[in-house]
Structures are given as C-alpha cells and as structure tokens.
Coordinates of C-alpha atoms in Angstrom, one line a residue:
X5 CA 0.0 0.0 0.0
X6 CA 2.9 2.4 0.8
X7 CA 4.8 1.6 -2.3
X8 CA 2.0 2.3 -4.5
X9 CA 1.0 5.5 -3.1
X10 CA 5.0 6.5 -3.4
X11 CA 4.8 5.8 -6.9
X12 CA 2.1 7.5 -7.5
X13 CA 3.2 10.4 -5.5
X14 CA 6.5 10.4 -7.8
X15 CA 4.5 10.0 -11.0
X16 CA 2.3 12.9 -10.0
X17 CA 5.3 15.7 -9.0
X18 CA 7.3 14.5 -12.2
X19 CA 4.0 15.4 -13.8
X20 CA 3.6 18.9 -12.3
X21 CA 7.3 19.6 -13.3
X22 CA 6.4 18.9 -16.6
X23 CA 3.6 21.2 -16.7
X24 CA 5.5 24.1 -15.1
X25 CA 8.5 23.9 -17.3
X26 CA 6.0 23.7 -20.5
X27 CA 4.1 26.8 -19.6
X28 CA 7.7 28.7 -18.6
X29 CA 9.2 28.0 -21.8
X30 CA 5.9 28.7 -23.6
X31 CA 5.9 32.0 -22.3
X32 CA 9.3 32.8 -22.6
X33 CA 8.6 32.2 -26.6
X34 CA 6.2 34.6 -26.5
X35 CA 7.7 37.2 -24.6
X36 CA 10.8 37.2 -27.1
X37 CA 8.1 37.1 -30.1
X38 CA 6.4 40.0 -29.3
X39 CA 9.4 41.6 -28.2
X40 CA 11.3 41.5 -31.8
X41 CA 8.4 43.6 -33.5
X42 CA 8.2 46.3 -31.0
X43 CA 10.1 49.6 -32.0
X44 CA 12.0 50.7 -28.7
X45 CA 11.6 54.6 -29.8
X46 CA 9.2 56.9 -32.0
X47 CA 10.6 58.4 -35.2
X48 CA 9.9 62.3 -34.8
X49 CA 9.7 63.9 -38.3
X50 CA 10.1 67.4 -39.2
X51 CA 10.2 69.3 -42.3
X52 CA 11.5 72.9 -43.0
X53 CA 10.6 74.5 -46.6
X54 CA 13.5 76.1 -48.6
X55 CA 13.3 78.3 -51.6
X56 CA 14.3 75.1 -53.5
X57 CA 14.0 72.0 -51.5
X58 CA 12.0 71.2 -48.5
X59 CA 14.6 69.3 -46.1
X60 CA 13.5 66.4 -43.9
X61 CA 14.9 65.9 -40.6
X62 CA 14.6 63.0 -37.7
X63 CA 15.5 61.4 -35.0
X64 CA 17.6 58.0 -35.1
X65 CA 16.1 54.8 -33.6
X66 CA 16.8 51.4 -32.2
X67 CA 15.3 47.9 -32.6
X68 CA 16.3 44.8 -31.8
X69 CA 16.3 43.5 -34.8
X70 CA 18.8 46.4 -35.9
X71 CA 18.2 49.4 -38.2
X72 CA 20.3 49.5 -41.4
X73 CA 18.4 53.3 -42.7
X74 CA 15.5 54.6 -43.7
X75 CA 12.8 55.3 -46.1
X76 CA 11.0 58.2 -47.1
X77 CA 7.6 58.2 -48.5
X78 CA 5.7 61.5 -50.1
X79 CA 2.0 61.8 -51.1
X80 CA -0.6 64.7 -52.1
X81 CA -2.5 63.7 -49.9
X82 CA -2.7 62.7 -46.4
X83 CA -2.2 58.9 -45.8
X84 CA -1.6 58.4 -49.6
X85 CA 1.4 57.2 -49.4
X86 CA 2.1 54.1 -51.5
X87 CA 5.0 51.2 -50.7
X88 CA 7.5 52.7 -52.8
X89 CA 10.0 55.1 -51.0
X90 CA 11.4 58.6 -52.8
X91 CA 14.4 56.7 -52.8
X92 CA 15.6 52.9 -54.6
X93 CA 17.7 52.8 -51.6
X94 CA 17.7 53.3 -47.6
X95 CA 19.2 56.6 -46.5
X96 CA 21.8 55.8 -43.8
X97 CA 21.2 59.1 -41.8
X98 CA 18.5 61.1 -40.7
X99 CA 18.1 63.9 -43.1
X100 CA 16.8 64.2 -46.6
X101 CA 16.2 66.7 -49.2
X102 CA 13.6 66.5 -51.5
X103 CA 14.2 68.8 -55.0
X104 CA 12.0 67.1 -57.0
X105 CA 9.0 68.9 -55.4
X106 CA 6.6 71.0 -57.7
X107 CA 5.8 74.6 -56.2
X108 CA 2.6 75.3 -55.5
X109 CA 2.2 71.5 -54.1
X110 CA 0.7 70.5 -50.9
X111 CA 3.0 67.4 -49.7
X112 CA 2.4 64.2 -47.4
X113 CA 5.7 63.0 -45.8
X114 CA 6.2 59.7 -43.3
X115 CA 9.9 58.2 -42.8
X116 CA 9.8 53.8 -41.7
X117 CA 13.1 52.1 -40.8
X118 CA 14.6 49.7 -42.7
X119 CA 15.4 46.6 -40.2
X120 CA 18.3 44.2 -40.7
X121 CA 15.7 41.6 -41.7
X122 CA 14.4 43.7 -44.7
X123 CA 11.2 44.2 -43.6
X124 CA 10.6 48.8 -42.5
X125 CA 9.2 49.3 -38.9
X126 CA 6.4 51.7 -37.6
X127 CA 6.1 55.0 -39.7
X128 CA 7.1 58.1 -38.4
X129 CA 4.3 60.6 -37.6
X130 CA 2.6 62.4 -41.0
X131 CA 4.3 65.6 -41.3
X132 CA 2.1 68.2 -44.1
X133 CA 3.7 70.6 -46.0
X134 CA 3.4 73.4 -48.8
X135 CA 6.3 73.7 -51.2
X136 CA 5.8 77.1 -52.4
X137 CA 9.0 77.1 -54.6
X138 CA 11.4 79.8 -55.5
X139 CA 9.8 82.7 -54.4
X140 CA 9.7 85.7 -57.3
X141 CA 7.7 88.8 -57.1
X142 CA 5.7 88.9 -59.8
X143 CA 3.6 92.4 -60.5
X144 CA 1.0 91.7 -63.5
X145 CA -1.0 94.5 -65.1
X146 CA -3.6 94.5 -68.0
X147 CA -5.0 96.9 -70.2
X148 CA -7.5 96.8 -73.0
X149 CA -6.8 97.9 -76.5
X150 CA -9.2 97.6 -79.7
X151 CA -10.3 94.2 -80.6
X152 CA -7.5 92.4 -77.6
X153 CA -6.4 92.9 -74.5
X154 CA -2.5 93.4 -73.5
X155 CA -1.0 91.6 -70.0
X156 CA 2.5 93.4 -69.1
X157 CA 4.5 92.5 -65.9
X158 CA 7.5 93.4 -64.2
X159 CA 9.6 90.7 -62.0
X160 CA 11.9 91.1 -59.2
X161 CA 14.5 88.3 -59.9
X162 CA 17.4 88.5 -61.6
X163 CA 17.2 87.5 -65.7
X164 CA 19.5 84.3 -65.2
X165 CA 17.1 83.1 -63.1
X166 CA 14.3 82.5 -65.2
X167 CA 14.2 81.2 -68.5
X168 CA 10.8 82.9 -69.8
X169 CA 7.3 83.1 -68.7
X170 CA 3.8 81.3 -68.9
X171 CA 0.4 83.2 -69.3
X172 CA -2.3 81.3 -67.8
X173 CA -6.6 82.9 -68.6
X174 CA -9.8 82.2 -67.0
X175 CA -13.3 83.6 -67.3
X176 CA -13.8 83.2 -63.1
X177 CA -11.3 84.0 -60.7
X178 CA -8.7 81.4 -59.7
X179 CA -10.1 79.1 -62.5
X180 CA -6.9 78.7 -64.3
X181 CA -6.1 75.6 -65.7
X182 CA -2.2 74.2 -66.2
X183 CA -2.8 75.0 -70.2
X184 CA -1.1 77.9 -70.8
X185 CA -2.2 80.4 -73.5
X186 CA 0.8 79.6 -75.3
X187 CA 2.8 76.4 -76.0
X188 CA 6.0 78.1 -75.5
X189 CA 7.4 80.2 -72.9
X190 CA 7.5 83.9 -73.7
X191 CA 10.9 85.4 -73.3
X192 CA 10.1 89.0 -72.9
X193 CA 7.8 90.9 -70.7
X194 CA 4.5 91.3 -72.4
X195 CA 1.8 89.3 -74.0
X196 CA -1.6 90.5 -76.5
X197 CA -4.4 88.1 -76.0
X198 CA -6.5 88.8 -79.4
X199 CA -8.4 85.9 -78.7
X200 CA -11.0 87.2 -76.8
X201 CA -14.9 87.8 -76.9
X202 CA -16.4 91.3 -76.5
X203 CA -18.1 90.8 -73.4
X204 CA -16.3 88.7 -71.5
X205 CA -14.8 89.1 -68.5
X206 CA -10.5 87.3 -68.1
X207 CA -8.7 86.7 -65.1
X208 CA -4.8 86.4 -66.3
X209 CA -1.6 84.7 -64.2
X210 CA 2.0 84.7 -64.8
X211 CA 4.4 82.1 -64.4
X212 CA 8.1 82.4 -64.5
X213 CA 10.1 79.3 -66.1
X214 CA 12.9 78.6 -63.6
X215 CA 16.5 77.7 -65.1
X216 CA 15.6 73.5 -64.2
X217 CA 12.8 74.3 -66.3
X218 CA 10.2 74.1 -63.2
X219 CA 7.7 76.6 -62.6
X220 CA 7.7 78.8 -60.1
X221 CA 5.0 81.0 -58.0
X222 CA 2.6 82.6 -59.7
X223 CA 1.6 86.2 -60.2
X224 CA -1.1 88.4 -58.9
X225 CA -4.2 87.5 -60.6
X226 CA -5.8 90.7 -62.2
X227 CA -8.8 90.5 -64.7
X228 CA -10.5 93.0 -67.6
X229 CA -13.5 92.6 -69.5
X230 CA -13.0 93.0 -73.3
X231 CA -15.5 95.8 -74.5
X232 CA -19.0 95.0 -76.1
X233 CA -18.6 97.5 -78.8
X234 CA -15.7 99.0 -81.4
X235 CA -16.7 102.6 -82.8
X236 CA -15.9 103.5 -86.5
X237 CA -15.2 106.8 -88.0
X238 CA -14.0 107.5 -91.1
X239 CA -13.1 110.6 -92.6
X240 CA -12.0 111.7 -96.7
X241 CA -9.5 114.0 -97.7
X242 CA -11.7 117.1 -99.5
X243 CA -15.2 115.5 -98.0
X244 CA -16.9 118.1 -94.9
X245 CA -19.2 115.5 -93.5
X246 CA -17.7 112.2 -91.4
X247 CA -19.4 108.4 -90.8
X248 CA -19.6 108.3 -87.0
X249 CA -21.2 104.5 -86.3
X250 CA -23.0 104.9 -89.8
X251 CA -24.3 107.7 -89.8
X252 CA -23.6 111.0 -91.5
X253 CA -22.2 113.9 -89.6
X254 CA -20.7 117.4 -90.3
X255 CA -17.2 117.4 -89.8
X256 CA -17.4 121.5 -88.9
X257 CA -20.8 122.7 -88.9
X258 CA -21.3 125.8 -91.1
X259 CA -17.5 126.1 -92.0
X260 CA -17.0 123.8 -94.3
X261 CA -14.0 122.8 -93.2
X262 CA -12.3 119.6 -94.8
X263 CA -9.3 117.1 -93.6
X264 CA -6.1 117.6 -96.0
X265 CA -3.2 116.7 -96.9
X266 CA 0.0 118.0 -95.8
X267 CA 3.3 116.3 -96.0
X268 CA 1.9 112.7 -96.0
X269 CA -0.5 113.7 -93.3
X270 CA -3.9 113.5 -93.2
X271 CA -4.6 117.0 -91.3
X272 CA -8.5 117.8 -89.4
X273 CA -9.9 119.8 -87.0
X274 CA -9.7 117.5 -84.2
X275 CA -12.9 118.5 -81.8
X276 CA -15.3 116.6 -83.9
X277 CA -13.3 113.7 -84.0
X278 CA -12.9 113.5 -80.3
X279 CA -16.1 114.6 -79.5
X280 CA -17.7 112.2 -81.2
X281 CA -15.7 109.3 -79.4
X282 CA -16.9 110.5 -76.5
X283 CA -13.7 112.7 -75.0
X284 CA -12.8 116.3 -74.9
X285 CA -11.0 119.4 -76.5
X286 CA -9.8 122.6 -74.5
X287 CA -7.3 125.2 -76.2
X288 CA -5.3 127.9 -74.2
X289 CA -5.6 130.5 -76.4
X290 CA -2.3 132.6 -74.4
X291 CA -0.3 129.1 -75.4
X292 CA -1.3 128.1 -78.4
X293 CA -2.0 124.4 -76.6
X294 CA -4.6 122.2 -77.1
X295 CA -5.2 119.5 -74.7
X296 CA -7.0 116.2 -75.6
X297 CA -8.6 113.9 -73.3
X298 CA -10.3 110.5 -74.0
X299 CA -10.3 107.1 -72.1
X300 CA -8.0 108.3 -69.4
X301 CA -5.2 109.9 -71.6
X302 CA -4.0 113.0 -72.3
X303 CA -2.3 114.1 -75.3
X304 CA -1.3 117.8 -75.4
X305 CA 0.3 119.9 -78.6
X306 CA 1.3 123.3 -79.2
X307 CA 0.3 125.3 -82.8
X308 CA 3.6 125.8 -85.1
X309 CA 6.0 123.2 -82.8
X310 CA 6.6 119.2 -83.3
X311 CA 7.1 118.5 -79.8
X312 CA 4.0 117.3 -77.9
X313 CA 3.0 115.1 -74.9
X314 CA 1.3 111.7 -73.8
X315 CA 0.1 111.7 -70.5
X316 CA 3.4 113.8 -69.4
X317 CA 6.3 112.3 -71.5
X318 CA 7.7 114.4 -74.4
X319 CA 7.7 113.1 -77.8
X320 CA 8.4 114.3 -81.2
X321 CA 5.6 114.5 -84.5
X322 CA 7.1 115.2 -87.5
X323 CA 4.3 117.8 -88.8
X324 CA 3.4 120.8 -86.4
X325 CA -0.5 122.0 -86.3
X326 CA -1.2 124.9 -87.7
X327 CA -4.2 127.4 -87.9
X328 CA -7.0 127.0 -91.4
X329 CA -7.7 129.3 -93.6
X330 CA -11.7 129.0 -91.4
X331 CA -9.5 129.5 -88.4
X332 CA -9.7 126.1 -87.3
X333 CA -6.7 124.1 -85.8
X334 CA -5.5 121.4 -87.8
X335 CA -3.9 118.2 -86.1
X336 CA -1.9 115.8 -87.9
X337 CA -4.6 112.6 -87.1
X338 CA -2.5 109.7 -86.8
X339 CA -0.3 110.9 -84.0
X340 CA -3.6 111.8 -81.8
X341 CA -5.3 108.7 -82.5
X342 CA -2.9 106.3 -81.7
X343 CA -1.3 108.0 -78.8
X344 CA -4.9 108.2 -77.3
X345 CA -5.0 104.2 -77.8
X346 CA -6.7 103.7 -80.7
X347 CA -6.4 102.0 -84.1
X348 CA -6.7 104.2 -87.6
X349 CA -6.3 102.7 -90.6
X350 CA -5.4 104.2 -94.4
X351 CA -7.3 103.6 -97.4
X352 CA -4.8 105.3 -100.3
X353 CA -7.6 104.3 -103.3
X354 CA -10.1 106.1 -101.7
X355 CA -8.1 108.8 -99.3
X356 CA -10.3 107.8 -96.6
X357 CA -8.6 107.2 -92.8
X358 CA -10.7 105.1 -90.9
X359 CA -10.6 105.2 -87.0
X360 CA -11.3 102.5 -84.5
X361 CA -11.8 103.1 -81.3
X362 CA -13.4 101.5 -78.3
X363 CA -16.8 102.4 -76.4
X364 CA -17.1 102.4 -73.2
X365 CA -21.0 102.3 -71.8
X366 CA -19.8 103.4 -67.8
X367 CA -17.6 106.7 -69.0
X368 CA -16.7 107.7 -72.5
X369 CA -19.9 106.2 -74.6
X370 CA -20.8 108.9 -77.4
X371 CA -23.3 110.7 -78.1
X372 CA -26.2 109.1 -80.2
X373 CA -27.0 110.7 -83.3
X374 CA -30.3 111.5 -84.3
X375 CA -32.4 108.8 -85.7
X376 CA -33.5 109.3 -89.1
X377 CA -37.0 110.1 -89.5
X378 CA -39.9 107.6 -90.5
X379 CA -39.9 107.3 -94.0
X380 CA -43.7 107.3 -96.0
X381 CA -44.0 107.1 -99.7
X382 CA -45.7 105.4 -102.4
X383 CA -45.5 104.8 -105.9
X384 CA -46.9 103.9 -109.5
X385 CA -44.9 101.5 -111.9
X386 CA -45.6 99.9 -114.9
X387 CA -43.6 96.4 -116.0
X388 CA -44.3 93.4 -118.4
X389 CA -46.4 91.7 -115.4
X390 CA -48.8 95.0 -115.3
X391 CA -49.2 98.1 -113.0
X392 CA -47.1 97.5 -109.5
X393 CA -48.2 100.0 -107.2
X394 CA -46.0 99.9 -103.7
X395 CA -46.3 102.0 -100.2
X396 CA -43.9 102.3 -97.5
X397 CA -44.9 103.0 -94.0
X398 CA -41.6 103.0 -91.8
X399 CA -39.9 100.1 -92.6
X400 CA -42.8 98.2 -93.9
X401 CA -43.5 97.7 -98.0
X402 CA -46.7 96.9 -99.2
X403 CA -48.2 96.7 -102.4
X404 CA -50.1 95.0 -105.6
X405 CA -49.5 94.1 -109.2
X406 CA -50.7 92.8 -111.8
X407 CA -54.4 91.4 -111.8
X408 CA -54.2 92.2 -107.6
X409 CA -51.6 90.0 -106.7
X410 CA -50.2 91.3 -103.1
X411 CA -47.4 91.6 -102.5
X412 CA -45.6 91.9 -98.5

C-alpha cells in the first residue's frame, strides 16, 4: 500500500514539473516574439521649406532586430502614401532633401526604418507641407486695347534666373487651368491676347520658367472685361461731312471745313473727332495748346511746334498744327489717335482714314446721333407683269401688281 502510493506520488510531481517547465518555456517564446516587433523609440519627423528644397529631418532609432536606414515616403495627400519610397535605396542618416517637389504643391511625408531583416518598422508621424517654390515677385498688369487685351509685368528676380514666362486665362477668378495660353514660354515681358470675346470678363496669371525648367510661384491674378462695342469713324481728304457708327455727320458745322493733306499727313480739325468718341477738346488760347482727353489719356500739342506730350512724356511729330484758312486748328490725325490708344487705318484708293476706337458704356460712350426720321411714300410703276403700285410706312413695303396679286 505504501509503495503504490510512493509511486504515485512520484508519478504525479514529475508530472507537475512537466507542466511548469512547458508553460515557462511557452511563455518565454512569447515574450521574445512580441518583443522582436516592437520599435524601442518613436521616429519624430520634421520638415523645413527652402526656396528650392523642403529638407526632412529626424531622430535615429533602435530595434532589436537592428536598423540599417531609412525610407522616405511623399504623397498629395494625407495617408496616400504608396510602398515605394522617394528613394531605390535606404538613407543611412537622418536627413533628406527633397528637389523634385513642384511649387505650388501640398506634400504628405512619413519616414519607416529599414530593419536588418528587410522588412521597415512603424512609420514616423505624417508631417504636411506646402512647397511654395522659389519665391519671385511677380507684378501683373492688364490693359484693353481695340479688338485684344495686353497683359504686361515686371519681375523682381534677376534675368538668369528665369528662363521665360507662362500666361495662364480664365473667365472666373482662380479658375486657371495648367494649359497655358501659349505652347512656348515667352521670353520677354508682355503678351496680346486677341483671342477674346467682346463681353467677356478674363482673369490672367504669370508664371516664371525657372533655369531646371520648373515653374515657379505665380503672379497676382488681375482681370479686364474686353468691351462690347468697337466705334468706327472714317473721314475723306476734301469731304466736310464724317461716318460716325453709320451715320452722316458734319465734320465742322457751317464752316465747311475739310481734312487735307499735308506732308503725307492727313490734317483735321480734331474736336469733332474726339467729341464724337466721346472725350474732350480745351485750347489755351495765351499758349497756343490744345489739350485732348479720351479714355484716361491726355495728349497735349502746341500750334507751329513738333514736340507734344502723352500723359506727361515728351515726344516728337514730324508735322506741327497749324491754324485753317476757317481758323480752325488742324492736327496731324495719326499721331492723336494712336497716342490716345486707338487703331486708324489708311485707305490710299479712296483717301479715306478710318478710326477705330473703343466704347465704353460706364464713361466715355458717345453721343447718339439723331435717328433718321420715319420714312412714308408710295409709288406707281408699270412692268411686263402689269401696274405695280407699292407704299412704304416706316420700314414696312406693301403693295399690288398685276391682276391684284399682293405683295408683303
């Protein structure tokens, strides 16, 4: 009885010491196991934006399974990062400069280690940043001319810096697209949009073409609406009445007074001209200087001298004005009408000069002429097909012919 309960009092403490080693070595597996995958320190990541980089900077890490470097991963947008790194191999230290961002780009950045088994650790906290690129001051100005509309701008960089320029339009503000007007770069300062609609309201942007052929920051963003109307006048050497907008009008009412030609210049009276474009004429009789005004410019000239002024500058005609023999003062016409903006135009068959200007409904609209009164008549003809007999009331034609056919 006492030798069987010894053995199975042996029996049973070999099996408990079984038991207990199995569950200690069991759990000293695990503890190693989940021990290997966990990253002993955080990867802080921090980003500071140059004029032509953004840098990257952290902090180094340890692991047990060691750390042979790092990868960086970028993304526009916020955890969009795919498995492929910026890099085809792991950066050793714990800095890296990115200078393949585009300005004007919102980035995404993340850095993982690279353990000694191959496999990358926990990523680094998401750091957002916006590459604005290589900063140039840009000033962009527009102005409207007849039938297009002309963008200038002025940049603070140096000339070496940029290779040439990019204008980007829009008919709503900030709509621009990344088609530029052009499908070259424009080397010099300026650009005329004749591609536009009368009507319509643009909203132009500049970009400069940097030296690696990037682009860099944009301009200010201005906008003009290209004007509804043109206006037409045309005057004829030797004729006393102009076309202003089809109709008829007296170049000089009860003077007679005719545009010439002297020394290859078509000569007028020039207060008709502007008035009927909507601007003004003053002369200083003491002086000798008339002063003309239209659209916001001012062009100023002195009887018997060449030299005269736009909006302030001095500038040189080569025919003075002079007094008529009706006392008027006549102005050499092309110099006035395309120092005040405008477009004339020279028709030697007919020695007609033709002036296009713009009209502008808030300030400088002209005056509307007279509308021609209602024509009424009516008439008796006789043809091959019998009597016609017509009437006209206004614009309206009515009448009958032949055996009282009708005709509308």
């Amino acid at each position: 009885m006492n030798l069987i309960t010894s053995t199975i009092r042996k029996k049973f403490l070999l099996y408990c010491l079984f038991i207990c080693v199995t569950v200690c070595a069991v759990t000293q597996v695990n503890t190693i196991s989940a021990g290997a995958l966990t990253t002993k320190t955080e990867i802080n990541l921090k980003c500071e934006v140059n004029t032509d980089n953004v840098t990257l900077r952290w902090n180094a890490i340890t692991h047990e399974k060691g750390v042979k470097g790092y990868y960086v991963y970028r993304s526009t947008k916020s955890g969009g990062h795919t498995i492929l790194p910026e890099t085809d191999f792991w950066i050793s230290g714990t800095s890296y400069v990115d200078t393949k961002a585009t300005p004007g780009t919102t980035y995404y950045y993340i850095v993982k280690p690279v353990l000694s088994d191959g496999h990358t650790g926990k990523a680094s906290n998401e750091v957002k940043v916006y590459y604005q690129g290589t900063k140039f001051s840009i000033t962009l100005k527009a102005k409207i001319n007849t039938g297009n509309i002309t963008i200038e701008w002025k940049s603070s960089s140096k000339n070496t810096d940029i290779l040439g320029y990019y204008v980007y339009r829009s008919t709503r503000s900030g709509g621009q697209t990344n088609l530029s007007e052009t499908d070259f770069w424009i080397t010099g300062d300026s650009y005329k949009d004749s591609k536009v609609v009368p009507g319509t309201t643009y909203y132009y942007i500049v970009k400069p073409v940097l030296k690696d052929k990037t682009l860099g920051s944009p301009s200010n963003e201005v906008s003009v609406k290209c004007q509804r109307i043109y206006g037409i006048i045309s005057m004829t050497l030797g004729e006393k009445k102009m076309l202003v907008n089809g109709k008829w009008l007296e170049i000089d009412p009860g003077k007679n007074t005719v545009p010439v030609l002297k020394n290859a210049r078509t000569m007028l009276p020039i207060r008709a001209l502007i008035e009927s474009m909507g601007g003004t004429v003053d002369y200083v009789s003491g002086e000798q200087k008339i002063t003309v005004k239209w659209n916001g410019k001012t062009v100023c000239v002195w009887i018997g001298k060449t030299t005269y002024t736009v909006d302030g500058i001095k500038k040189t005609m080569d025919v003075a004005p002079y007094y008529s023999d009706t006392g008027r003062t006549m102005i050499p016409m092309r110099f006035i009408i395309e120092n005040l903006g405008c477009d004339i135009e020279w028709d030697g068959g007919t020695c007609t000069a033709t002036v296009s200007y713009l009209l502008d409904d808030d300030n400088f609209y002209p005056p509307t002429p007279p509308e021609d009164s209602i024509q009424t008549w009516s008439g008796i003809w006789f043809t091959n097909r019998g009597k016609l007999n017509l009437t006209q009331n206004g614009i309206y034609v009515e009448g009958t012919y032949g055996s009282g056919n009708t005709i509308e």
